[in-house]
Coordinates of N, CA and C in Angstrom, one line a residue:
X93 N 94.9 122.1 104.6 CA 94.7 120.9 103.8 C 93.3 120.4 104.1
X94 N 92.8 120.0 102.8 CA 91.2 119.3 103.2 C 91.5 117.8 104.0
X95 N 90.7 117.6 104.4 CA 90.1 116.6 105.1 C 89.9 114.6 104.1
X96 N 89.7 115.5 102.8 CA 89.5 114.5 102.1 C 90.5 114.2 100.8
X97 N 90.5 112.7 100.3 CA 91.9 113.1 99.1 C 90.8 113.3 98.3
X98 N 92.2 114.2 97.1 CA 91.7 114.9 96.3 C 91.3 114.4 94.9
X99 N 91.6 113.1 94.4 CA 91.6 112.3 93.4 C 90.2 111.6 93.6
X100 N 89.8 111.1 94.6 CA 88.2 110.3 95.0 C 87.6 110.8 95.9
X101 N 88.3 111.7 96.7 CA 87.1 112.3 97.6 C 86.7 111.7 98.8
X102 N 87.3 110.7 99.2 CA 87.5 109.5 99.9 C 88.2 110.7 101.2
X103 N 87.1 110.5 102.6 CA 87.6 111.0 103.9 C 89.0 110.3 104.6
X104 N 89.8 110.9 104.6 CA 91.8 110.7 105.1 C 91.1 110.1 106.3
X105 N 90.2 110.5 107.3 CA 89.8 109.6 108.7 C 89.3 108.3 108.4
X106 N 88.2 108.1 107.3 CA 87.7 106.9 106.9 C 89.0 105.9 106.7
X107 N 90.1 106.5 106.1 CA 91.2 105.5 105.4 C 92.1 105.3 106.3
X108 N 92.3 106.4 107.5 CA 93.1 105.6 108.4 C 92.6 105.0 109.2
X109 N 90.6 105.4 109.8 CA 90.6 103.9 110.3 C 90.1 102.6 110.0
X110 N 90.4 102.2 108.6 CA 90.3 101.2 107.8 C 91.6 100.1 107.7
X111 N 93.0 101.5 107.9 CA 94.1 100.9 107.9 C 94.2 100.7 109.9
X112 N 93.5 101.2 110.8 CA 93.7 100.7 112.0 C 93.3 99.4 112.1
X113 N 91.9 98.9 111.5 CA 91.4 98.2 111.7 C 91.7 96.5 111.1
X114 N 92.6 97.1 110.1 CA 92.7 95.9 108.7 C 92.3 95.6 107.6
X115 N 90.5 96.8 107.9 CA 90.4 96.5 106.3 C 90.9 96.5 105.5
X116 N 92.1 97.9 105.4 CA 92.8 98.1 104.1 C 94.4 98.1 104.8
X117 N 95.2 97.3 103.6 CA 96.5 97.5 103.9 C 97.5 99.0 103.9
X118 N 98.5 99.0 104.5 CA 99.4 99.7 103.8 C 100.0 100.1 102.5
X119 N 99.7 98.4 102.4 CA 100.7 98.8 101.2 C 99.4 98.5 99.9
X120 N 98.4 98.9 100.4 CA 97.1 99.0 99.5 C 97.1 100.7 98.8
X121 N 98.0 101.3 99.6 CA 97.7 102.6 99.3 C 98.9 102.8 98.2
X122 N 98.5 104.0 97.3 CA 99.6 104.2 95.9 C 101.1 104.5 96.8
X123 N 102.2 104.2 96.1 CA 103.5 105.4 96.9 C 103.3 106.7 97.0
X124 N 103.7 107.5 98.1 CA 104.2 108.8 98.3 C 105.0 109.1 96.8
X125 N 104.3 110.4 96.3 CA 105.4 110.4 94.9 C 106.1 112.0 95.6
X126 N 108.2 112.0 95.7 CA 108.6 112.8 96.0 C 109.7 113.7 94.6
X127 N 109.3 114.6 94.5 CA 110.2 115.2 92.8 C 111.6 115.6 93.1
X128 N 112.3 115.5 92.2 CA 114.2 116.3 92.6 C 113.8 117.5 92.3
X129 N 113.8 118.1 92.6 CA 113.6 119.6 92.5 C 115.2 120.2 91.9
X130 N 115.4 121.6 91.6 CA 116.9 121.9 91.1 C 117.9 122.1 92.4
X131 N 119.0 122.0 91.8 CA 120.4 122.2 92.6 C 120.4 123.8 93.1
X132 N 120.4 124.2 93.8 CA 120.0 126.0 93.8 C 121.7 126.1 93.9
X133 N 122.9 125.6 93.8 CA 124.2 125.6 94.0 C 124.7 126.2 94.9
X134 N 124.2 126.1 96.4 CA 124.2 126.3 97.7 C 124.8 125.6 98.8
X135 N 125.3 124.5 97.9 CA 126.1 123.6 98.9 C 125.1 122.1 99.6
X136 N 123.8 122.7 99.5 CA 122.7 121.7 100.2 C 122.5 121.0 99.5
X137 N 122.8 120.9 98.1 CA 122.3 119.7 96.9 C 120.9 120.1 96.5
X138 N 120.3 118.9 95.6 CA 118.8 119.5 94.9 C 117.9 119.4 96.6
X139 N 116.9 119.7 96.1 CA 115.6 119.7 96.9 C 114.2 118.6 96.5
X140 N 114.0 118.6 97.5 CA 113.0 117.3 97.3 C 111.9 117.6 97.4
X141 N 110.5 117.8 96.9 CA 109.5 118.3 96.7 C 108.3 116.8 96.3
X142 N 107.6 116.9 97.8 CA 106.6 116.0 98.4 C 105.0 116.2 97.0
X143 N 104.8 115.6 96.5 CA 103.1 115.9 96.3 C 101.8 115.1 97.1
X144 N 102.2 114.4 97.7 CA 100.8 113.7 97.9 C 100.9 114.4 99.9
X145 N 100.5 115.4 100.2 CA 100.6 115.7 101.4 C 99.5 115.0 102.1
X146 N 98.3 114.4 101.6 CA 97.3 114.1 102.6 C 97.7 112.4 102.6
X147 N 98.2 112.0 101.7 CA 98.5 110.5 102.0 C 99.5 110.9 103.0
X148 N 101.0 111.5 103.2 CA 101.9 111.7 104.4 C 100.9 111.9 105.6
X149 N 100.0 112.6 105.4 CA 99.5 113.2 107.2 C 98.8 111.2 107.6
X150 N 98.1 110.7 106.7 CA 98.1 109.2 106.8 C 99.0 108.5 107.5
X151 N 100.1 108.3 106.6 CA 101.2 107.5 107.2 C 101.7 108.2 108.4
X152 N 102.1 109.3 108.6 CA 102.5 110.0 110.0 C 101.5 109.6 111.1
X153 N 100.3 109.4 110.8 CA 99.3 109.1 112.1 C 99.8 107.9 112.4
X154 N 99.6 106.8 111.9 CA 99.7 105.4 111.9 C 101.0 104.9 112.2
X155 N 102.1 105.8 111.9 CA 103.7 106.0 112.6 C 103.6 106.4 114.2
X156 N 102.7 107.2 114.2 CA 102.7 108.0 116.2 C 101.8 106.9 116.8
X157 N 101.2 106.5 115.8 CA 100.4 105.1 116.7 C 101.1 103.6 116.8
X158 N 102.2 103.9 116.5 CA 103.4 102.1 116.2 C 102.4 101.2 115.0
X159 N 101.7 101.7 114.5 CA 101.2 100.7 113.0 C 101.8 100.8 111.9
X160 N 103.2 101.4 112.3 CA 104.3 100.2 110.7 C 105.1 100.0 111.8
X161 N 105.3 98.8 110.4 CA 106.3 97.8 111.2 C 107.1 98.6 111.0
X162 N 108.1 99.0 110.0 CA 109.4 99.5 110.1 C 109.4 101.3 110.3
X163 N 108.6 101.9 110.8 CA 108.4 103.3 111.0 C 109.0 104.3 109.7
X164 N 109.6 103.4 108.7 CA 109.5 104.4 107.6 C 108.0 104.3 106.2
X165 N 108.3 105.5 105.9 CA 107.4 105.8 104.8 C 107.6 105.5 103.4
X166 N 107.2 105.0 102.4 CA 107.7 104.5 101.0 C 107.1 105.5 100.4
X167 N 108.3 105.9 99.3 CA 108.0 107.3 98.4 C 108.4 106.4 97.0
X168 N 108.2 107.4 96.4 CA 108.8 106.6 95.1 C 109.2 108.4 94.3
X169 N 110.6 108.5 94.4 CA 111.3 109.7 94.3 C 111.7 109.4 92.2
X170 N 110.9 110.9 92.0 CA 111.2 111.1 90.4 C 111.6 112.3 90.1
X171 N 111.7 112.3 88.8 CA 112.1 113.8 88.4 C 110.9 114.4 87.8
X172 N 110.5 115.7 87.7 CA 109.7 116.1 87.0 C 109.5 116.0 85.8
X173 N 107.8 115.8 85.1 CA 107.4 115.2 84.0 C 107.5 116.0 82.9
X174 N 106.9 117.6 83.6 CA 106.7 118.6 82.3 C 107.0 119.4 83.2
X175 N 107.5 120.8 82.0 CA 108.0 122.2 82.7 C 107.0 122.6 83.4
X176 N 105.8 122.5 84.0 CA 104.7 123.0 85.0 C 105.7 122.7 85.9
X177 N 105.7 121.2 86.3 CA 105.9 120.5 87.3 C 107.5 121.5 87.7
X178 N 108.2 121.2 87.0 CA 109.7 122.2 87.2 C 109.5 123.5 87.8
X179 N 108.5 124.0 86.9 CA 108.5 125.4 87.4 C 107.9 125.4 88.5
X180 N 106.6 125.0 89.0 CA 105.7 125.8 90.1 C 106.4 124.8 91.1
X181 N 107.5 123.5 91.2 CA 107.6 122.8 92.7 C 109.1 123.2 92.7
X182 N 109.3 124.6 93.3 CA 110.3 125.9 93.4 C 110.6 125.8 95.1
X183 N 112.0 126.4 95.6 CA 111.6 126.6 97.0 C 110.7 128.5 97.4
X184 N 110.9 128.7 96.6 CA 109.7 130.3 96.2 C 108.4 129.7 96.1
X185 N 107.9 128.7 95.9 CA 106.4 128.1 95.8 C 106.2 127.3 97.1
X186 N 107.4 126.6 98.2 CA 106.8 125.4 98.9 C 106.2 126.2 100.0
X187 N 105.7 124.8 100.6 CA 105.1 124.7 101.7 C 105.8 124.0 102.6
X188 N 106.2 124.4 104.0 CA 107.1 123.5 104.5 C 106.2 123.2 106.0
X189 N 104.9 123.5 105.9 CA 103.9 123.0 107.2 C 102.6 123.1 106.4
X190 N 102.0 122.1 106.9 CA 100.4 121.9 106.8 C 99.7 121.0 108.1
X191 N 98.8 121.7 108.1 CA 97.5 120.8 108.8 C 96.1 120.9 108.5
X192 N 95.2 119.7 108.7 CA 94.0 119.4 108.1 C 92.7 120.6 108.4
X193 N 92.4 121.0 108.0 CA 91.3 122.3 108.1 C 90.0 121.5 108.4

């Protein structure tokens, strides 16, 4: 995973220590957007498929450091928009670990 998000370019360190400090809120940042992925009829139910991984590595810091109040994370859980999104966010396409490079 890069270092920086990918919409502005904006350094993930710059922004969490902006949120250590108070410049910027939490809740200044967009939601975690999470997709229902398909039922694979396995007994487990659909699958949930994360896109914004560098905003999570964000909120996971500032969770190991007690800077939320309620230790959870706000997503805002949808269904996919277009068949890209269906097809390529697969459990044959995920990723289930990342770290910052």
């Amino acid at each position: 995973m890069h270092p920086h998000f990918s919409g502005c370019g904006r350094p993930l360190s710059e922004t969490l220590d902006e949120l250590r400090f108070g410049t910027l809120r939490v809740h200044d940042l967009p939601l975690i957007q999470v997709l229902v992925g398909p039922d694979e009829n396995d007994g487990v139910g659909p699958r949930y498929f994360l896109l914004n991984n560098r905003r999570l590595w964000v909120w996971k810091r500032l969770r190991e450091e007690g800077l939320l109040e309620s230790g959870m994370v706000p997503v805002r859980v949808r269904e996919a928009k277009k068949r890209g999104e269906r097809e390529w966010y697969t459990l044959k396409n995920c990723v289930v670990g990342a770290k910052i490079a």
